[in-house]
Tab-separated table of C-alpha atoms in Angstrom:
chain	number	residue	atom	x	y	z
A	72	MET	CA	-0.335	-0.210	0.066
A	73	PHE	CA	2.705	2.398	1.147
A	74	LEU	CA	4.833	1.244	-1.731
A	75	ILE	CA	2.382	1.869	-3.991
A	76	THR	CA	1.098	5.655	-3.387
A	77	ALA	CA	4.732	5.983	-2.615
A	78	ALA	CA	5.748	4.764	-6.633
A	79	LEU	CA	2.282	6.789	-7.955
A	80	ILE	CA	3.879	10.180	-6.475
A	81	LEU	CA	6.937	9.967	-7.314
A	82	GLY	CA	6.205	9.322	-10.600
A	83	PHE	CA	3.417	12.119	-10.645
A	84	SER	CA	6.374	14.411	-9.279
A	85	ALA	CA	8.434	12.919	-12.263
A	86	ALA	CA	6.550	15.173	-14.841
A	87	ARG	CA	5.072	18.042	-12.792
A	88	LEU	CA	8.773	19.150	-11.678
A	89	ASP	CA	9.867	17.643	-14.520
A	90	PHE	CA	13.592	16.265	-13.189
A	91	LEU	CA	13.929	12.808	-15.212
A	92	PRO	CA	16.413	13.187	-18.367
A	93	GLU	CA	15.277	13.295	-21.433
A	94	PHE	CA	16.574	10.087	-22.573
A	95	ILE	CA	14.005	8.181	-19.775
A	96	LYS	CA	11.438	10.598	-20.605
A	97	GLN	CA	11.569	10.116	-24.510
A	98	ASN	CA	10.875	6.027	-23.858
A	99	MET	CA	8.391	5.772	-20.812
A	100	LYS	CA	6.178	3.698	-22.676
A	101	PRO	CA	8.674	0.634	-23.432
A	102	ILE	CA	9.853	1.275	-20.246
A	103	SER	CA	6.160	0.776	-18.831
A	104	SER	CA	5.619	-2.263	-21.344
A	105	ALA	CA	8.723	-3.957	-19.841
A	106	ALA	CA	7.462	-3.395	-16.461
A	107	LEU	CA	4.223	-5.059	-17.186
A	108	PHE	CA	5.478	-8.490	-19.024
A	109	LEU	CA	8.285	-8.321	-16.124
A	110	LEU	CA	5.373	-8.227	-13.991
A	111	LEU	CA	3.189	-10.708	-15.728
A	112	PHE	CA	6.458	-13.032	-15.953
A	113	SER	CA	7.165	-13.026	-12.200
A	114	MET	CA	3.245	-13.180	-11.163
A	115	GLY	CA	3.497	-16.483	-13.564
A	116	LEU	CA	6.311	-17.938	-11.525
A	117	SER	CA	4.820	-17.376	-8.057
A	118	LEU	CA	2.173	-18.694	-8.896
A	119	GLY	CA	3.975	-21.699	-11.064
A	120	SER	CA	6.042	-22.985	-7.750
A	121	SER	CA	3.194	-22.163	-5.108
A	122	SER	CA	2.512	-26.303	-4.045
A	123	GLU	CA	-0.199	-24.612	-2.968
A	124	ILE	CA	-1.879	-23.217	-6.088
A	125	MET	CA	-0.662	-26.288	-8.491
A	126	THR	CA	-2.180	-29.044	-5.437
A	127	ALA	CA	-6.215	-27.281	-5.419
A	128	LEU	CA	-5.724	-26.451	-9.120
A	129	PRO	CA	-6.487	-30.635	-11.138
A	130	VAL	CA	-9.777	-30.819	-7.833
A	131	LEU	CA	-10.892	-27.264	-7.512
A	132	GLY	CA	-10.291	-25.867	-10.595
A	133	ALA	CA	-13.618	-26.214	-12.718
A	134	LYS	CA	-15.096	-24.570	-9.749
A	135	ALA	CA	-12.721	-21.710	-8.926
A	136	PHE	CA	-12.816	-21.002	-12.519
A	137	LEU	CA	-16.460	-20.405	-12.611
A	138	LEU	CA	-16.851	-18.672	-9.385
A	139	ALA	CA	-14.225	-15.749	-10.300
A	140	LEU	CA	-16.093	-15.759	-14.143
A	141	ALA	CA	-19.652	-15.304	-12.070
A	142	ALA	CA	-18.480	-12.669	-9.761
A	143	ILE	CA	-16.014	-11.091	-13.087
A	144	ALA	CA	-19.785	-10.716	-14.769
A	145	GLY	CA	-21.871	-10.224	-11.371
A	146	SER	CA	-20.178	-6.715	-10.871
A	147	THR	CA	-19.248	-6.037	-14.398
A	148	LEU	CA	-23.041	-6.182	-15.022
A	149	LEU	CA	-24.354	-3.605	-11.890
A	150	VAL	CA	-21.837	-1.503	-12.668
A	151	TRP	CA	-22.243	-0.834	-16.084
A	152	ALA	CA	-26.310	-1.288	-14.940
A	153	ALA	CA	-25.915	1.490	-12.697
A	154	VAL	CA	-24.219	3.907	-15.201
A	155	ARG	CA	-27.395	3.132	-17.979
A	156	VAL	CA	-29.666	3.844	-15.062
A	157	THR	CA	-28.302	7.159	-13.812
A	158	ALA	CA	-27.275	8.488	-17.092
A	159	GLY	CA	-28.479	11.963	-17.731
A	160	LYS	CA	-29.653	12.637	-14.287
B	163	MET	CA	-0.877	-7.002	-26.987
B	164	THR	CA	-3.514	-9.933	-25.591
B	165	PHE	CA	-0.833	-12.962	-27.290
B	166	LEU	CA	2.535	-10.971	-25.398
B	167	ILE	CA	0.454	-10.760	-22.070
B	168	LEU	CA	-0.161	-14.271	-21.992
B	169	THR	CA	2.819	-15.537	-23.144
B	170	SER	CA	4.458	-13.497	-20.349
B	171	LEU	CA	2.160	-15.315	-17.788
B	172	ILE	CA	2.459	-18.666	-19.189
B	173	LEU	CA	6.184	-18.296	-19.548
B	174	GLY	CA	6.454	-17.696	-15.764
B	175	ILE	CA	3.768	-20.121	-14.730
B	176	PHE	CA	6.225	-22.580	-16.616
B	177	SER	CA	9.450	-21.973	-15.754
B	178	GLY	CA	7.976	-21.383	-12.208
B	179	LEU	CA	6.507	-25.297	-12.266
B	180	ILE	CA	9.316	-27.134	-14.572
B	181	LEU	CA	12.663	-25.161	-13.844
B	182	PHE	CA	12.718	-23.384	-10.664
B	183	SER	CA	11.823	-24.582	-6.963
B	184	PRO	CA	10.557	-21.484	-4.178
B	185	GLU	CA	13.583	-22.344	-1.836
B	186	ASN	CA	15.346	-20.619	-4.941
B	187	LEU	CA	12.522	-17.815	-5.682
B	188	HIS	CA	13.263	-16.036	-2.076
B	189	PHE	CA	13.617	-12.892	-4.017
B	190	LEU	CA	10.557	-13.378	-5.944
B	191	PRO	CA	8.027	-10.831	-3.843
B	192	GLN	CA	11.347	-8.162	-4.794
B	193	VAL	CA	10.998	-8.418	-8.449
B	194	THR	CA	7.265	-8.566	-8.531
B	195	GLN	CA	6.668	-5.666	-5.895
B	196	GLY	CA	10.094	-3.588	-8.231
B	197	ALA	CA	7.754	-4.238	-10.982
B	198	LEU	CA	4.867	-3.214	-9.852
B	199	ALA	CA	6.644	0.041	-8.545
B	200	LEU	CA	8.251	0.753	-12.144
B	201	LEU	CA	4.860	0.572	-13.391
B	202	LEU	CA	2.726	2.513	-10.969
B	203	PHE	CA	6.107	5.555	-11.242
B	204	CYS	CA	5.274	5.136	-14.939
B	205	ILE	CA	1.111	5.742	-14.364
B	206	GLY	CA	2.236	8.204	-12.121
B	207	PHE	CA	3.765	10.417	-14.701
B	208	ASP	CA	1.417	9.928	-17.484
B	209	LEU	CA	-1.435	11.070	-15.282
B	210	ALA	CA	0.755	14.484	-14.347
B	211	GLN	CA	-0.071	14.887	-18.089
B	212	GLU	CA	-3.248	16.143	-17.826
B	213	ARG	CA	-3.168	19.250	-16.733
B	214	ASP	CA	-6.577	19.641	-14.973
B	215	LEU	CA	-6.931	16.553	-13.956
B	216	PHE	CA	-8.407	17.400	-10.700
B	217	GLN	CA	-10.571	19.291	-12.567
B	218	LYS	CA	-11.679	16.321	-14.759
B	219	ILE	CA	-12.757	14.037	-12.259
B	220	LYS	CA	-15.480	16.341	-11.644
B	221	GLY	CA	-16.669	15.739	-15.441
B	222	LEU	CA	-17.022	11.784	-13.915
B	223	PRO	CA	-20.896	10.864	-13.188
B	224	LYS	CA	-22.695	11.032	-10.310
B	225	ILE	CA	-22.943	7.145	-9.861
B	226	ALA	CA	-18.565	7.269	-9.639
B	227	ALA	CA	-18.725	7.056	-6.046
B	228	ALA	CA	-20.613	4.444	-5.696
B	229	VAL	CA	-18.570	1.977	-8.122
B	230	PRO	CA	-16.935	0.231	-5.765
B	231	PHE	CA	-19.575	-0.577	-3.790
B	232	LEU	CA	-21.381	-2.081	-6.411
B	233	ILE	CA	-18.401	-3.846	-7.521
B	234	ALA	CA	-18.612	-6.056	-3.851
B	235	LEU	CA	-22.664	-6.327	-4.236
B	236	GLY	CA	-22.097	-8.229	-7.982
B	237	SER	CA	-19.593	-9.918	-6.767
B	238	LEU	CA	-21.240	-11.368	-4.013
B	239	LEU	CA	-24.428	-11.815	-5.985
B	240	GLY	CA	-22.343	-13.634	-8.528
B	241	THR	CA	-20.847	-16.049	-6.223
B	242	LEU	CA	-24.005	-16.710	-4.595
B	243	LEU	CA	-26.107	-17.019	-7.819
B	244	ILE	CA	-23.961	-19.368	-9.317
B	245	SER	CA	-22.889	-21.768	-5.328
B	246	PRO	CA	-26.145	-24.630	-6.300
B	247	LEU	CA	-24.358	-25.704	-9.531
B	248	LEU	CA	-21.386	-26.089	-8.219
B	249	ASN	CA	-22.610	-27.648	-4.718
B	250	LEU	CA	-21.648	-25.273	-2.854
B	251	ARG	CA	-23.714	-23.149	-0.020
B	252	PRO	CA	-24.625	-19.634	-1.254
B	253	GLY	CA	-23.514	-18.264	1.890
B	254	GLN	CA	-19.890	-20.645	1.195
B	255	GLY	CA	-19.682	-19.096	-2.753
B	256	ALA	CA	-20.752	-15.549	-1.859
B	257	LEU	CA	-17.201	-15.651	0.763
B	258	VAL	CA	-14.767	-16.935	-1.938
B	259	GLY	CA	-16.582	-14.204	-4.258
B	260	ALA	CA	-15.450	-11.793	-0.948
B	261	GLY	CA	-12.065	-11.984	-1.509
B	262	PHE	CA	-13.038	-9.229	-4.115
B	263	GLY	CA	-9.450	-10.589	-6.304
B	264	TRP	CA	-7.287	-10.451	-3.209
B	265	TYR	CA	-6.200	-14.185	-2.852
B	266	SER	CA	-3.282	-14.191	-0.458
B	267	LEU	CA	-5.459	-11.936	2.554
B	268	SER	CA	-8.732	-13.244	1.485
B	269	ALA	CA	-7.735	-17.023	1.316
B	270	LEU	CA	-5.773	-16.586	4.689
B	271	ILE	CA	-8.517	-15.250	6.798
B	272	ILE	CA	-10.750	-18.545	5.849
B	273	ALA	CA	-7.786	-20.654	6.147
B	274	GLN	CA	-7.181	-19.445	9.903
B	275	THR	CA	-10.821	-19.519	10.636
B	276	TYR	CA	-12.832	-21.395	8.892
B	277	ASP	CA	-12.729	-24.300	6.590
B	278	LEU	CA	-8.767	-25.095	4.367
B	279	THR	CA	-10.906	-26.890	1.380
B	280	LEU	CA	-12.508	-23.592	1.465
B	281	ALA	CA	-9.294	-21.963	1.752
B	282	ALA	CA	-8.044	-22.617	-1.505
B	283	LEU	CA	-10.993	-22.139	-3.286
B	284	ALA	CA	-11.154	-19.083	-2.287
B	285	LEU	CA	-7.102	-19.081	-3.140
B	286	LEU	CA	-8.115	-20.568	-6.349
B	287	THR	CA	-10.652	-18.353	-7.155
B	288	ASN	CA	-9.374	-14.830	-6.817
B	289	VAL	CA	-6.357	-15.752	-8.644
B	290	PHE	CA	-8.773	-16.450	-11.336
B	291	ARG	CA	-10.357	-13.278	-10.727
B	292	GLU	CA	-7.055	-10.831	-11.369
B	293	ILE	CA	-5.827	-13.168	-14.360
B	294	LEU	CA	-9.437	-13.058	-16.124
B	295	ALA	CA	-9.660	-9.759	-15.222
B	296	ILE	CA	-5.860	-9.149	-17.490
B	297	LEU	CA	-7.484	-10.574	-20.438
B	298	LEU	CA	-11.219	-9.189	-20.124
B	299	ILE	CA	-10.544	-5.406	-18.669
B	300	PRO	CA	-9.976	-3.912	-23.073
B	301	LEU	CA	-12.780	-5.976	-24.148
B	302	ILE	CA	-14.908	-4.507	-21.353
B	303	ALA	CA	-13.612	-0.908	-21.685
B	304	ALA	CA	-14.294	-1.321	-25.199
B	305	LYS	CA	-17.819	-2.844	-25.450
B	306	LEU	CA	-19.252	-2.060	-21.933
B	307	GLY	CA	-17.693	1.538	-21.302
B	308	HIS	CA	-14.595	2.628	-18.832
B	309	LEU	CA	-16.495	2.431	-15.759
B	310	PRO	CA	-17.948	-1.321	-15.592
B	311	ALA	CA	-13.825	-1.861	-16.301
B	312	LEU	CA	-13.517	-0.973	-12.954
B	313	ALA	CA	-14.551	-4.372	-11.737
B	314	PRO	CA	-12.861	-7.498	-12.940
B	315	GLY	CA	-10.211	-6.652	-11.117
B	316	GLY	CA	-12.206	-5.588	-7.666
B	317	ALA	CA	-9.455	-4.924	-5.073
B	318	ALA	CA	-6.268	-5.566	-8.028
B	319	ALA	CA	-7.585	-2.426	-9.994
B	320	MET	CA	-5.346	0.057	-7.862
B	321	ASP	CA	-2.459	-2.672	-7.944
B	322	VAL	CA	-1.466	-5.499	-10.418
B	323	THR	CA	-5.146	-4.808	-12.705
B	324	LEU	CA	-4.354	-1.041	-12.802
B	325	PRO	CA	-1.719	-0.751	-15.685
B	326	PHE	CA	-4.411	-2.557	-17.611
B	327	ILE	CA	-7.282	-0.322	-16.688
B	328	ALA	CA	-4.942	2.910	-17.056
B	329	ARG	CA	-4.608	1.647	-21.088
B	330	SER	CA	-7.621	0.779	-22.018
B	331	THR	CA	-9.728	3.806	-20.437
B	332	SER	CA	-8.365	7.585	-19.268
B	333	ARG	CA	-6.698	9.019	-16.761
B	334	GLN	CA	-9.952	10.463	-14.701
B	335	THR	CA	-10.849	6.327	-14.906
B	336	ALA	CA	-7.493	5.281	-13.376
B	337	LEU	CA	-7.584	7.798	-10.863
B	338	LEU	CA	-11.032	6.348	-9.729
B	339	ALA	CA	-9.670	2.841	-9.964
B	340	LEU	CA	-7.063	4.056	-7.014
B	341	TYR	CA	-10.146	4.498	-4.849
B	342	SER	CA	-12.602	1.619	-5.761
B	343	GLY	CA	-9.169	-0.619	-5.170
B	344	THR	CA	-8.540	1.029	-2.689
B	345	VAL	CA	-12.230	0.769	-0.617
B	346	LEU	CA	-12.379	-2.531	-1.868
B	347	SER	CA	-9.475	-3.963	-0.028
B	348	LEU	CA	-10.470	-2.273	2.700
B	349	LEU	CA	-13.433	-4.539	2.795
B	350	VAL	CA	-12.502	-7.658	2.507
B	351	PRO	CA	-11.348	-8.198	5.822
B	352	ILE	CA	-14.290	-6.918	7.424
B	353	LEU	CA	-16.410	-8.425	4.867
B	354	ILE	CA	-15.190	-12.357	4.786
B	355	PRO	CA	-15.093	-12.574	8.872
B	356	LEU	CA	-18.554	-11.187	8.424
B	357	LEU	CA	-19.661	-14.292	6.248
B	358	ILE	CA	-17.277	-16.573	7.737
B	359	ARG	CA	-19.776	-15.949	11.421
B	360	LEU	CA	-23.147	-16.036	9.704
B	361	LEU	CA	-22.071	-19.669	7.208
B	362	ALA	CA	-20.885	-20.302	11.671
B	363	ALA	CA	-24.346	-19.459	13.157
């Protein structure tokens, strides 16, 4: 939580106070893409190496997948409906 | 993009399965945190490009403030309704859904105070929720609008799924994602013990 807030504020300040070198400013997009793929790879790594997750997967995987889909569908549709119903008010 | 996302994730999973044992991965939390911090730094940098960002927040629909609570309610309803199909008590399904994507915390509380099998189910469900969110956010943002794109990530809208929300929506929606993710993260340790108490009663 602290890390998230600190990194965001630091990035915001870096842009407003303009203290980053030109080379980095020009390449923010590839830098953030590289960080994104590193994040996904390391998330995968921690999932794949977790014996807890890998032993539960064959037994509970299908159930968990459907529950996850149901949670996503329920929350997405409720927000979507609320936005539509209140639009223009 | 989706292809690259899946490739990175799957490469990671297979490397974790085949190449590394957990003892060799003690540095992993630092790598994940480092990559996340760098990404959030980039998001902060991008948010600052919008000169009147805080003015534009007022341009969001009035319903925006209620979004995290709608996400919470929708997640509970969705998992509750599907429970009978999966041989679960509705309350058990809702308990798993109340993790809102925060798999480590929800599984931990359930394991310590309720049931180990449900804890494992909560862990997997919320891992799947995070992965599915990453894949679905661009699609939902394009088809259903920016605010619904905050829903799939749940509590992770403020960290792991934030980069995907920021890429598929607007800067003011990314800021709203931080608010929504924070509220949902605060709700997880309140709702899960509450649901456990209701189930045990």
